[in-house]
Coordinates of C-alpha atoms in Angstrom, one line a residue:
X55 CA 0.0 0.0 0.0
X56 CA 1.5 3.3 -1.1
X57 CA 2.1 6.0 1.5
X58 CA 2.9 9.1 -0.7
X59 CA -0.4 9.0 -2.6
X60 CA -0.2 12.7 -3.4
X61 CA 2.8 12.0 -5.5
X62 CA 1.2 9.3 -7.5
X63 CA 1.7 11.3 -10.7
X64 CA 5.5 11.6 -10.1
X65 CA 5.7 7.8 -9.6
X66 CA 3.6 7.2 -12.7
X67 CA 5.9 9.4 -14.8
X68 CA 8.9 7.7 -13.3
X69 CA 7.6 4.3 -14.2
X70 CA 6.9 5.3 -17.8
X71 CA 10.4 6.7 -18.4
X72 CA 12.0 3.8 -16.5
X73 CA 10.5 1.5 -19.1
X74 CA 11.8 3.8 -21.8
X75 CA 15.2 3.8 -20.2
X76 CA 15.4 0.0 -20.1
X77 CA 14.1 -0.2 -23.7
X78 CA 16.9 2.1 -24.8
X79 CA 19.5 0.1 -22.9
X80 CA 18.3 -3.0 -25.0
X81 CA 18.4 -1.0 -28.2
X82 CA 21.8 0.5 -27.5
X83 CA 24.0 -1.7 -25.2
X84 CA 22.6 -5.1 -26.1
X85 CA 22.9 -4.2 -29.8
X86 CA 26.6 -3.5 -29.1
X87 CA 27.0 -7.0 -27.7
X88 CA 25.4 -8.8 -30.6
X89 CA 26.9 -6.6 -33.4
X90 CA 29.9 -9.0 -33.5
X91 CA 27.9 -12.2 -33.8
X92 CA 25.6 -10.8 -36.5
X93 CA 28.5 -9.1 -38.4
X94 CA 30.5 -12.3 -38.5
X95 CA 27.5 -14.2 -39.8
X96 CA 27.7 -16.7 -36.9
X97 CA 24.1 -15.7 -36.0
X98 CA 21.3 -14.4 -38.0
X99 CA 19.3 -11.5 -36.6
X100 CA 16.5 -13.9 -35.6
X101 CA 18.9 -16.3 -33.8
X102 CA 20.6 -13.4 -32.1
X103 CA 17.3 -12.1 -30.8
X104 CA 16.4 -15.5 -29.5
X105 CA 19.7 -15.9 -27.6
X106 CA 19.3 -12.4 -26.3
X107 CA 15.8 -12.9 -25.1
X108 CA 16.7 -15.9 -23.0
X109 CA 20.1 -14.9 -21.7
X110 CA 19.5 -11.2 -21.1
X111 CA 16.4 -11.9 -19.1
X112 CA 18.0 -14.7 -17.1
X113 CA 21.1 -12.6 -16.3
X114 CA 19.1 -9.6 -15.2
X115 CA 16.9 -11.6 -12.9
X116 CA 19.5 -13.8 -11.3
X117 CA 22.6 -11.5 -11.0
X118 CA 21.3 -8.0 -11.7
X119 CA 20.7 -6.8 -8.2
X120 CA 24.3 -6.2 -7.1
X121 CA 25.0 -3.4 -9.6
X122 CA 21.7 -1.9 -8.9
X123 CA 22.7 -1.5 -5.3
X124 CA 26.0 0.1 -6.4
X125 CA 24.3 2.8 -8.5
X126 CA 21.5 3.7 -6.1
X127 CA 23.6 3.8 -2.9
X128 CA 27.2 4.6 -3.7
X129 CA 27.0 7.5 -6.1
X130 CA 24.7 9.6 -3.9
X131 CA 23.8 8.7 -0.4
X132 CA 20.0 8.5 -0.1
X133 CA 20.3 9.6 3.6
X134 CA 20.9 13.1 2.3
X135 CA 17.2 13.2 1.6
X136 CA 16.1 11.7 4.9
X137 CA 14.4 14.9 6.0
X138 CA 12.4 15.1 2.7
X139 CA 11.9 11.7 1.0
X140 CA 9.6 13.2 -1.6
X141 CA 12.5 15.2 -3.0
X142 CA 14.4 11.9 -3.5
X143 CA 11.4 10.6 -5.4
X144 CA 11.5 13.7 -7.6
X145 CA 15.3 13.3 -8.1
X146 CA 14.8 9.8 -9.4
X147 CA 12.2 11.0 -11.8
X148 CA 14.5 13.7 -13.2
X149 CA 17.4 11.2 -13.4
X150 CA 15.4 8.7 -15.4
X151 CA 13.9 11.3 -17.7
X152 CA 17.3 12.8 -18.6
X153 CA 18.8 9.4 -19.2
X154 CA 16.0 8.0 -21.3
X155 CA 15.7 11.1 -23.5
X156 CA 19.4 11.2 -24.2
X157 CA 19.5 7.5 -25.0
X158 CA 16.5 7.8 -27.3
X159 CA 18.2 10.5 -29.4
X160 CA 21.6 8.7 -29.4
X161 CA 20.0 5.4 -30.3
X162 CA 18.0 6.9 -33.1
X163 CA 21.2 8.3 -34.6
X164 CA 23.1 5.1 -34.2
X165 CA 25.5 6.4 -31.6
X166 CA 26.7 3.6 -29.3
X167 CA 26.9 5.5 -26.0
X168 CA 27.3 4.2 -22.5
X169 CA 24.0 3.7 -20.7
X170 CA 25.9 3.5 -17.4
X171 CA 27.2 7.0 -18.1
X172 CA 23.7 8.4 -18.7
X173 CA 22.3 7.1 -15.4
X174 CA 25.3 8.3 -13.4
X175 CA 25.2 11.7 -15.1
X176 CA 21.5 12.0 -14.2
X177 CA 22.2 11.1 -10.6
X178 CA 25.0 13.7 -10.4
X179 CA 22.9 16.4 -11.9
X180 CA 19.9 15.9 -9.6
X181 CA 22.1 15.7 -6.5
X182 CA 23.8 18.9 -7.5
X183 CA 20.5 20.7 -8.0
X184 CA 19.0 19.4 -4.7
X185 CA 21.5 18.7 -2.0
X186 CA 24.6 20.2 -3.5
X187 CA 27.6 19.0 -5.5
X188 CA 29.6 18.3 -2.4
X189 CA 27.1 15.6 -1.4
X190 CA 28.1 13.6 -4.5
X191 CA 30.4 10.8 -3.6
X192 CA 33.5 11.6 -5.7
X193 CA 35.7 9.1 -3.8
X194 CA 37.1 5.8 -4.9
X195 CA 34.0 4.0 -3.7
X196 CA 31.8 6.3 -5.7
X197 CA 32.0 8.3 -8.9
X198 CA 35.8 8.0 -9.1
X199 CA 35.6 4.3 -9.1
X200 CA 33.3 4.5 -12.1
X201 CA 35.5 6.9 -13.9
X202 CA 38.5 4.5 -13.4
X203 CA 36.4 1.6 -14.6
X204 CA 35.6 3.6 -17.8
X205 CA 39.3 3.8 -18.6
X206 CA 40.4 0.4 -17.3
X207 CA 37.5 -1.6 -18.8
X208 CA 38.2 -1.0 -22.5
X209 CA 41.9 -1.4 -21.8
X210 CA 41.5 -4.8 -20.1
X211 CA 39.1 -6.0 -22.7
X212 CA 41.3 -4.8 -25.6
X213 CA 44.4 -6.5 -24.1
X214 CA 42.5 -9.7 -23.5
X215 CA 41.0 -9.7 -27.0
X216 CA 44.3 -9.0 -28.6
X217 CA 46.0 -11.8 -26.7
X218 CA 43.2 -14.3 -27.4
X219 CA 43.2 -13.6 -31.1
X220 CA 47.0 -13.4 -31.4
X221 CA 47.3 -16.8 -29.8
X222 CA 44.5 -18.3 -31.9
X223 CA 46.0 -16.9 -35.1
X224 CA 49.6 -18.1 -34.3
X225 CA 48.8 -21.6 -33.1
X226 CA 45.7 -22.3 -35.2
X227 CA 44.6 -20.1 -38.1
X228 CA 47.9 -19.7 -40.0
X229 CA 48.9 -23.3 -39.7
X230 CA 48.5 -25.8 -42.5
X231 CA 46.2 -28.0 -40.5
X232 CA 44.1 -25.1 -39.2
X233 CA 40.9 -27.0 -39.4
X234 CA 42.0 -29.8 -37.1
X235 CA 43.7 -27.3 -34.7
X236 CA 40.5 -25.3 -34.5
X237 CA 38.6 -28.5 -33.8
X238 CA 40.9 -29.5 -31.0
X239 CA 40.9 -26.0 -29.4
X240 CA 37.1 -25.9 -29.0
X241 CA 37.0 -27.9 -25.7
X242 CA 39.6 -25.6 -24.2
X243 CA 37.8 -22.4 -25.0
X244 CA 34.5 -24.0 -24.0
X245 CA 35.8 -24.9 -20.6
X246 CA 37.2 -21.4 -20.2
X247 CA 33.9 -19.7 -21.1
X248 CA 31.7 -21.9 -19.0
X249 CA 34.1 -21.7 -16.0
X250 CA 33.9 -17.9 -16.1
X251 CA 30.1 -17.9 -16.2
X252 CA 29.8 -20.5 -13.4
X253 CA 32.3 -18.4 -11.3
X254 CA 30.1 -15.3 -11.6
X255 CA 26.9 -17.2 -10.6
X256 CA 28.7 -18.9 -7.7
X257 CA 30.2 -15.6 -6.4
X258 CA 27.1 -13.5 -6.5
X259 CA 24.2 -15.3 -8.2
X260 CA 20.8 -16.0 -6.9
X261 CA 20.2 -15.4 -3.2
X262 CA 20.3 -18.9 -1.8
X263 CA 23.8 -19.7 -3.3
X264 CA 25.6 -16.4 -2.6
X265 CA 27.4 -17.4 0.6
X266 CA 29.5 -20.3 -0.8
X267 CA 32.9 -20.9 0.6
X268 CA 36.0 -20.7 -1.7
X269 CA 36.2 -24.5 -1.8
X270 CA 32.6 -24.7 -2.8
X271 CA 33.1 -22.1 -5.5
X272 CA 36.1 -24.0 -7.0
X273 CA 34.2 -27.3 -7.0
X274 CA 31.1 -25.7 -8.6
X275 CA 33.2 -24.0 -11.3
X276 CA 35.2 -27.1 -12.3
X277 CA 32.3 -29.5 -12.1
X278 CA 30.0 -27.3 -14.2
X279 CA 32.7 -26.4 -16.8
X280 CA 33.8 -30.1 -17.0
X281 CA 30.3 -31.4 -17.5
X282 CA 29.4 -28.9 -20.2
X283 CA 32.7 -29.6 -22.0
X284 CA 32.2 -33.3 -21.9
X285 CA 28.7 -33.0 -23.2
X286 CA 30.0 -30.9 -26.1
X287 CA 32.8 -33.4 -26.8
X288 CA 30.3 -36.2 -26.8
X289 CA 27.7 -34.7 -29.0
X290 CA 28.8 -31.6 -30.9
X291 CA 32.4 -32.4 -31.8
X292 CA 31.6 -35.7 -33.6
X293 CA 28.9 -33.8 -35.6
X294 CA 31.4 -31.0 -36.6
X295 CA 34.0 -33.5 -37.5
X296 CA 31.6 -35.5 -39.7
X297 CA 30.2 -32.4 -41.4
X298 CA 33.5 -30.4 -42.0
X299 CA 36.2 -33.0 -42.3
X300 CA 34.3 -35.9 -43.8
X301 CA 32.1 -33.5 -45.8
X302 CA 29.0 -35.7 -45.2
X303 CA 26.3 -34.0 -47.2
X304 CA 23.6 -36.4 -45.9
X305 CA 24.0 -35.2 -42.3
X306 CA 21.0 -33.6 -40.7
X307 CA 20.9 -31.4 -37.6
X308 CA 19.2 -34.0 -35.5
X309 CA 22.1 -36.5 -36.1
X310 CA 24.0 -34.6 -33.4
X311 CA 22.1 -36.8 -30.9
X312 CA 24.0 -39.8 -32.2
X313 CA 27.2 -38.5 -30.7
X314 CA 30.3 -40.8 -31.2
X315 CA 28.4 -43.1 -33.5
X316 CA 28.8 -40.4 -36.2
X317 CA 32.5 -41.2 -36.3
X318 CA 31.7 -44.7 -37.6
X319 CA 29.3 -43.4 -40.2
X320 CA 30.0 -44.8 -43.7
X321 CA 31.3 -42.4 -46.3
X322 CA 28.6 -40.4 -48.0
X323 CA 27.4 -41.5 -51.4
X324 CA 28.0 -39.4 -54.5
X325 CA 25.9 -36.3 -54.7
X326 CA 22.9 -36.8 -57.0
X327 CA 22.8 -34.8 -60.2
X328 CA 21.2 -31.4 -59.6
X329 CA 21.3 -31.7 -55.8
X330 CA 22.9 -28.8 -54.0
X331 CA 24.7 -30.2 -51.0
X332 CA 25.4 -28.2 -47.9
X333 CA 28.3 -25.8 -48.3
X334 CA 30.4 -24.2 -45.5
X335 CA 29.4 -20.6 -45.3
X336 CA 31.8 -18.1 -46.9
X337 CA 32.3 -15.8 -43.9
X338 CA 34.4 -13.3 -46.0
X339 CA 31.7 -13.0 -48.7
X340 CA 31.7 -9.4 -50.0
X341 CA 35.1 -8.6 -48.5
X342 CA 38.1 -8.5 -51.0
X343 CA 41.6 -9.4 -50.2
X344 CA 44.4 -6.9 -50.6
X345 CA 45.4 -8.3 -54.0
X346 CA 41.8 -8.5 -55.2
X347 CA 41.1 -4.9 -54.2
X348 CA 44.2 -3.6 -55.9
X349 CA 43.3 -5.5 -59.1
X350 CA 39.7 -4.1 -59.0
X351 CA 40.8 -0.6 -58.4
X352 CA 43.5 -0.8 -61.1
X353 CA 41.0 -2.0 -63.6
X354 CA 38.5 0.8 -62.6
X355 CA 41.3 3.4 -63.0
X356 CA 42.3 2.0 -66.4
X357 CA 38.7 1.9 -67.6
X358 CA 38.1 5.5 -66.5
X359 CA 41.2 6.7 -68.3
X360 CA 40.1 5.0 -71.5
X361 CA 36.6 6.3 -71.3
X362 CA 37.6 9.9 -70.3
X363 CA 37.6 12.0 -73.5
X364 CA 40.9 13.7 -74.5
X365 CA 40.8 17.4 -75.3
X366 CA 40.9 18.1 -79.0
X367 CA 44.3 19.1 -80.5
X368 CA 44.6 22.8 -81.4
X369 CA 47.2 22.2 -84.0
X370 CA 44.8 21.7 -86.9
X371 CA 41.7 23.6 -85.7
X372 CA 39.0 24.4 -88.2
X373 CA 35.9 26.4 -87.8
X374 CA 33.7 23.5 -86.7
X375 CA 33.3 22.3 -83.2
X376 CA 34.1 18.7 -82.8
X377 CA 32.3 17.3 -79.8
X378 CA 33.8 14.3 -78.0
X379 CA 31.7 11.2 -77.6
X380 CA 30.1 11.0 -74.1
X381 CA 31.8 8.9 -71.6
X382 CA 30.0 5.6 -70.9
X383 CA 29.1 4.9 -67.3
X384 CA 31.1 2.3 -65.5
X385 CA 29.5 -1.0 -65.1
X386 CA 28.4 -1.8 -61.7
X387 CA 30.4 -4.6 -60.0
X388 CA 28.5 -7.8 -60.1
X389 CA 27.5 -9.0 -56.7
X390 CA 25.8 -12.2 -55.6
X391 CA 22.1 -12.0 -55.3
X392 CA 22.2 -12.4 -51.6
X393 CA 24.5 -9.4 -51.3
X394 CA 22.1 -7.3 -53.2
X395 CA 19.3 -8.1 -50.8
X396 CA 17.7 -5.2 -49.0
X397 CA 15.8 -4.9 -45.8
X398 CA 12.6 -4.6 -47.7
X399 CA 13.0 -8.1 -49.0
X400 CA 12.8 -9.5 -45.4
X401 CA 9.4 -8.0 -44.8
X402 CA 6.5 -10.3 -45.6
X403 CA 3.8 -9.0 -47.9
X404 CA 0.7 -7.3 -46.4
X405 CA -2.2 -9.8 -46.3
X406 CA -5.3 -9.1 -48.3
X407 CA -8.3 -7.6 -46.5
X408 CA -9.5 -4.3 -44.9
X409 CA -7.2 -2.5 -42.5
X410 CA -9.2 -3.6 -39.4
X411 CA -9.2 -7.3 -40.3
X412 CA -7.4 -9.5 -37.7
X413 CA -4.8 -10.7 -40.3
X414 CA -3.9 -7.1 -41.3
X415 CA -3.9 -5.9 -37.7
X416 CA -1.6 -8.8 -36.8
X417 CA 0.7 -7.9 -39.7
X418 CA 0.9 -4.3 -38.6
X419 CA 1.7 -5.3 -35.0
X420 CA 4.4 -7.6 -36.1
X421 CA 6.0 -4.8 -38.2
X422 CA 6.4 -2.8 -35.0
X423 CA 7.3 -5.6 -32.6
X424 CA 9.7 -7.4 -35.0
X425 CA 11.1 -4.4 -36.7
X426 CA 14.7 -5.3 -35.8
X427 CA 14.3 -8.8 -37.3
X428 CA 13.5 -7.4 -40.7
X429 CA 16.8 -5.4 -41.2
X430 CA 19.8 -6.6 -43.1
X431 CA 22.4 -5.3 -40.8
X432 CA 25.4 -6.5 -42.8
X433 CA 24.2 -4.6 -45.9
X434 CA 23.7 -1.5 -43.8
X435 CA 27.2 -1.7 -42.4
X436 CA 28.6 -1.3 -46.0
X437 CA 27.1 2.1 -46.3
X438 CA 29.7 4.7 -45.2
X439 CA 27.1 6.8 -43.5
X440 CA 28.6 7.7 -40.1
X441 CA 32.2 8.6 -40.6
X442 CA 33.8 8.7 -44.0
X443 CA 36.5 6.0 -44.2
X444 CA 37.9 3.6 -46.8
X445 CA 36.1 0.5 -45.5
X446 CA 37.1 -1.7 -48.5
X447 CA 40.8 -1.0 -47.9
X448 CA 40.4 -1.5 -44.1
X449 CA 38.8 -4.9 -44.8
X450 CA 41.4 -5.9 -47.4
X451 CA 44.2 -5.4 -44.9
X452 CA 42.7 -8.1 -42.8
X453 CA 43.9 -11.7 -43.4
X454 CA 41.3 -14.2 -44.6
X455 CA 41.5 -17.7 -43.1
X456 CA 40.1 -21.1 -44.0
X457 CA 36.3 -21.0 -43.9
X458 CA 36.2 -24.5 -42.4
X459 CA 38.2 -23.3 -39.4
X460 CA 36.0 -20.2 -39.1
X461 CA 33.0 -22.6 -39.1
X462 CA 34.4 -24.3 -36.0
X463 CA 34.7 -21.0 -34.2
X464 CA 31.2 -20.0 -35.4
X465 CA 29.8 -22.8 -33.3
X466 CA 32.0 -21.6 -30.4
X467 CA 30.9 -18.0 -30.9
X468 CA 27.3 -18.9 -30.2
X469 CA 28.4 -20.0 -26.7
X470 CA 30.4 -16.8 -26.1
X471 CA 27.5 -14.7 -27.4
X472 CA 25.2 -16.3 -24.9
X473 CA 27.7 -15.7 -22.1
X474 CA 28.2 -12.1 -23.1
X475 CA 24.4 -11.6 -23.2
X476 CA 24.0 -13.1 -19.7
X477 CA 26.7 -10.9 -18.3
X478 CA 25.2 -7.9 -20.0
X479 CA 21.8 -8.6 -18.4
X480 CA 23.5 -9.0 -15.1
X481 CA 25.4 -5.7 -15.3
X482 CA 23.2 -3.3 -17.2
X483 CA 19.7 -4.1 -15.8
X484 CA 21.0 -2.3 -12.7
X485 CA 21.3 0.9 -14.7
X486 CA 17.7 0.8 -15.7
X487 CA 16.1 -0.3 -12.4
X488 CA 18.4 1.4 -9.8
X489 CA 16.6 4.9 -9.8
X490 CA 13.2 3.2 -10.2
X491 CA 13.8 0.9 -7.2
X492 CA 14.6 3.9 -5.1
X493 CA 11.5 5.8 -6.4
X494 CA 9.3 2.8 -5.7
X495 CA 10.5 2.3 -2.2
X496 CA 10.1 6.0 -1.3
X497 CA 6.6 6.1 -2.9
X498 CA 5.4 2.9 -1.2
X499 CA 6.9 3.4 2.3
X500 CA 7.3 7.2 2.6
X501 CA 10.9 6.7 3.8
X502 CA 14.4 6.8 2.4
X503 CA 15.4 3.2 1.6
X504 CA 18.3 1.6 3.4
X505 CA 21.3 0.0 1.6
X506 CA 20.1 -3.6 2.4
X507 CA 16.6 -3.2 1.0
X508 CA 15.7 -6.3 -1.0
X509 CA 14.9 -5.7 -4.7
X510 CA 11.6 -7.2 -5.7
X511 CA 11.8 -9.8 -8.3
X512 CA 9.1 -8.3 -10.4
X513 CA 11.2 -5.2 -11.0
X514 CA 14.1 -7.2 -12.2
X515 CA 11.7 -9.1 -14.6
X516 CA 10.2 -5.9 -15.9
X517 CA 13.7 -4.4 -16.5
X518 CA 14.8 -7.5 -18.3
X519 CA 11.7 -7.7 -20.5
X520 CA 12.0 -4.0 -21.5
X521 CA 15.7 -4.5 -22.4
X522 CA 14.8 -7.5 -24.7
X523 CA 11.9 -5.5 -26.3
X524 CA 14.3 -2.6 -27.1
X525 CA 16.7 -5.0 -28.9
X526 CA 13.8 -6.5 -30.9
X527 CA 12.4 -3.2 -32.1
X528 CA 15.3 -0.7 -32.4
X529 CA 18.6 -2.5 -31.9
X530 CA 19.6 -2.5 -35.5
X531 CA 20.4 1.3 -35.4
X532 CA 23.5 0.7 -33.3
X533 CA 24.3 -2.7 -34.9
X534 CA 24.8 -1.0 -38.2
X535 CA 27.3 1.5 -36.7
X536 CA 29.5 -1.1 -35.1
X537 CA 30.5 -4.5 -36.5
X538 CA 32.3 -4.4 -39.8
X539 CA 32.5 -0.6 -39.8
X540 CA 35.0 -0.8 -36.9
X541 CA 37.0 -3.7 -38.2
X542 CA 36.5 -6.8 -40.3
X543 CA 34.8 -9.4 -38.1
X544 CA 34.9 -13.2 -38.7
X545 CA 33.8 -15.9 -36.3
X546 CA 37.3 -16.5 -34.9
X547 CA 37.7 -12.7 -34.3
X548 CA 34.1 -12.3 -33.0
X549 CA 34.6 -15.2 -30.6
X550 CA 37.8 -13.5 -29.1
X551 CA 36.0 -10.2 -28.9
X552 CA 33.0 -11.6 -27.0
X553 CA 35.0 -13.8 -24.7
X554 CA 37.3 -10.9 -23.7
X555 CA 34.3 -8.5 -23.2
X556 CA 32.4 -11.1 -21.2
X557 CA 35.4 -11.8 -19.0
X558 CA 35.8 -8.1 -18.3
X559 CA 32.2 -7.6 -17.5
X560 CA 32.3 -10.7 -15.2
X561 CA 35.1 -9.2 -13.2
X562 CA 33.4 -5.9 -13.0
X563 CA 30.1 -7.4 -11.8
X564 CA 32.0 -9.5 -9.2
X565 CA 33.6 -6.3 -7.9
X566 CA 30.2 -4.5 -8.2
X567 CA 31.7 -1.9 -10.7
X568 CA 29.0 -0.5 -13.0
X569 CA 31.2 -0.7 -16.1
X570 CA 29.8 -0.1 -19.6
X571 CA 29.5 -3.1 -21.9
X572 CA 29.8 -0.7 -24.8
X573 CA 33.3 0.2 -23.7
X574 CA 34.2 -3.5 -23.1
X575 CA 33.1 -4.7 -26.5
X576 CA 34.5 -1.7 -28.3
X577 CA 37.9 -2.1 -26.5
X578 CA 37.9 -5.9 -27.4
X579 CA 37.0 -5.1 -31.0
X580 CA 39.9 -2.6 -31.3
X581 CA 42.3 -5.0 -29.6
X582 CA 41.5 -7.8 -32.0
X583 CA 41.7 -5.5 -34.9
X584 CA 45.2 -4.3 -33.9
X585 CA 46.2 -7.9 -33.4
X586 CA 46.0 -8.3 -37.2
X587 CA 49.4 -6.4 -37.2
X588 CA 48.2 -3.2 -39.0
X589 CA 46.6 -0.3 -37.3
X590 CA 44.8 0.5 -40.5
X591 CA 42.7 -2.7 -39.9
X592 CA 40.6 -0.6 -37.6
X593 CA 38.6 2.6 -38.2
X594 CA 40.2 5.3 -36.0
X595 CA 37.6 7.9 -37.0
X596 CA 34.8 5.7 -35.8
X597 CA 36.7 4.9 -32.6
X598 CA 37.1 8.6 -31.9
X599 CA 33.5 9.2 -32.7
X600 CA 32.4 6.5 -30.2
X601 CA 34.7 8.0 -27.5
X602 CA 33.3 11.4 -28.1
X603 CA 29.8 10.0 -27.4
X604 CA 31.1 8.6 -24.1
X605 CA 32.6 11.9 -23.1
X606 CA 29.5 14.0 -23.7
X607 CA 27.1 11.6 -22.1
X608 CA 27.8 12.5 -18.5
X609 CA 27.7 16.3 -18.8
X610 CA 24.7 16.3 -21.1
X611 CA 22.6 14.1 -18.9
X612 CA 23.8 15.9 -15.8
X613 CA 22.8 19.3 -17.3
X614 CA 19.3 18.0 -18.4
X615 CA 18.5 16.3 -15.0
X616 CA 20.0 19.2 -13.0
X617 CA 18.1 21.9 -14.9
X618 CA 14.8 19.9 -14.6
X619 CA 15.3 19.3 -10.9
X620 CA 16.3 22.9 -10.2
X621 CA 13.3 24.3 -12.2
X622 CA 10.8 22.1 -10.4
X623 CA 12.3 22.7 -6.9
X624 CA 12.6 26.5 -7.3
X625 CA 9.5 27.2 -9.5
X626 CA 7.1 29.9 -8.3
X627 CA 4.0 28.4 -6.6
X628 CA 0.8 29.6 -4.9
X629 CA 0.9 29.7 -1.1
X630 CA -2.7 28.5 -1.1
X631 CA -5.0 27.3 -3.8
X632 CA -7.4 29.7 -5.5

C-alpha cells in the first residue's frame, strides 16, 4: 500500500520513463554486444534475438541486483534526503527522464553511447541541484571508481581480446592444419567460457547460493565447466568432424544426438545430379583481399582513363566544333544475389483484406514488434554513412582464413555470445532499475530506503523484459554502426571479442563496478583489430566518434537532469489554492 499518494503522478511518470530507459538500454547496449555475432554471420538476426531474449532476461533476474545496489547507494547517499523523502522521489524521476531522453536521441542516430554513463550523469545532476555537488560521492568507492572503470574496462578488454586472437592466429589459423587445430581448441575455449560464467553465478548469483565458501566455488566451477565440455565433446564435436572433415552432405541437424556413433558413419554416397549439397558458409563474402582490391581498383582506373575524352588538339583547328563522344558509365560490379538483398526483402507482404481485419492488424503489430528482425544489418554496415573511411581498404588489410576453421569457431561464438548476453543482463539491468527501485521504495513506504533493501523480483523481470523489447524493435540502429564498420569481423575474431568482453564484465560485476559493456566490446574489437598487425585494420575515426559519445554523455545528462530538478524545486508556486 503506497504512503505518498499525493505524489502518484510523479511515480507514474517515473515508471513510464524507466521502461523507456530500459528499452533504450536494450536498443543500444545489447545491440553493441550482438553486433559482432551478427556481423561475422555466426548468428542471423532472428537467432541473435532468440539468444538475447533468454540470456538477457536470465542474467538480469539472477545476478542484476548487485550493480543496482551500487548505482543507487554509492553514487549519492540516499540519507541526504532523509528529511524530505519526496525530494528523493523527484530526483529519481528527473534522473530517469534525462537518461531516457538522451539515450533515445543517441540510439535513433546510431551512436553507441554508454547507458551507465547516462544514469550516473543523471544522478550527479539531480544531486547537484537538490543537496549540492559536495554531497556527490566523488571518492574511490563512488564516482571516481566509475571513472576509473571507464578507462580500465576497455583497456583490459582490448588486451584480452588481442591476446586471445594473437594466440589463436599463431597456433591455429595460420597453420596448414588449421581446421584440425581449430577443432581441438574448441573444448579448451568452452571450458574457459563456462568456468567464467559459473564463477560469476557462484560468487554473486541468486540469493540462496551467494554465501558459498572458496572451496565450494572452486568445486562448482570445475564440475560445471567439465560437464558442459564433456557433453559438447560427446555430441557436438563428432557432428562438426563429420560435417566439416568428412564432408558428409547427408548429415542432418538431429544427427547430433547420435554422438560418437557419427565417427563410424560410412562415407557419404556421391551427390545426386542437380542436388545442391550443404556448403560451408563463406564468412568473407563481399570482402576482398588486398590483391583483389588492388586489381579491381587498377581495372577501374584504367577503364576510367580509357573512357575519359581527351581534349581536341589545337594544331589543326578548323571552324567547326568537334564534340567528343560522351563517356560511358562504369558497369556496376557484379554481386551475388544475396549481397544485393535489401531490408525490404525481409518484410512479408501485407495480407489481403481491410485495415481492421485480424490478419492485417496482426501484420501491422508484427511490423512494430519485430522491426529489428527485418533489417539486413550486414548490408547496412557497408554504407559509409557515419564517418567517411575507406572500409574496403580496411577490410582488405585483414587476413582471410580457412572458412572451415572459421566454421568451427562459429559454433563456439554462439556460446560466447550467450555468455556475453548473460553478463550484460547481469550488469546493465541495474542501470535501468536502480533509480526506479529507489523511487518505488520512497513512494510505497514514505521513507528513504536503506542500503540492504531487497529488490523485488518483479522489478528485475520488468527491467529484463524491457531490455529485450528494445533490442527486438530498435537495436539495428546501433548494430549498423558497429561491427564491420569498426574492423572486419569473422567468427574467430568475434569469438575472441565476445569472450574478452564477457570476462571483463564478469570481473566488474563481481567487484560491483557498473562498467559499460559498450566500452568493453569496443575495446575488445579494437584490440582484436590491432592484433592483425596493421593499425589501418581498424577505423580510427569511428573509434574517436564513439569515445566522443562517451565523453559527452555524463555532462549532457547531468545538465538535463540538474536543470529539470532545479526548475521544479525552485519554480514559483501559490501559497494557497485559489
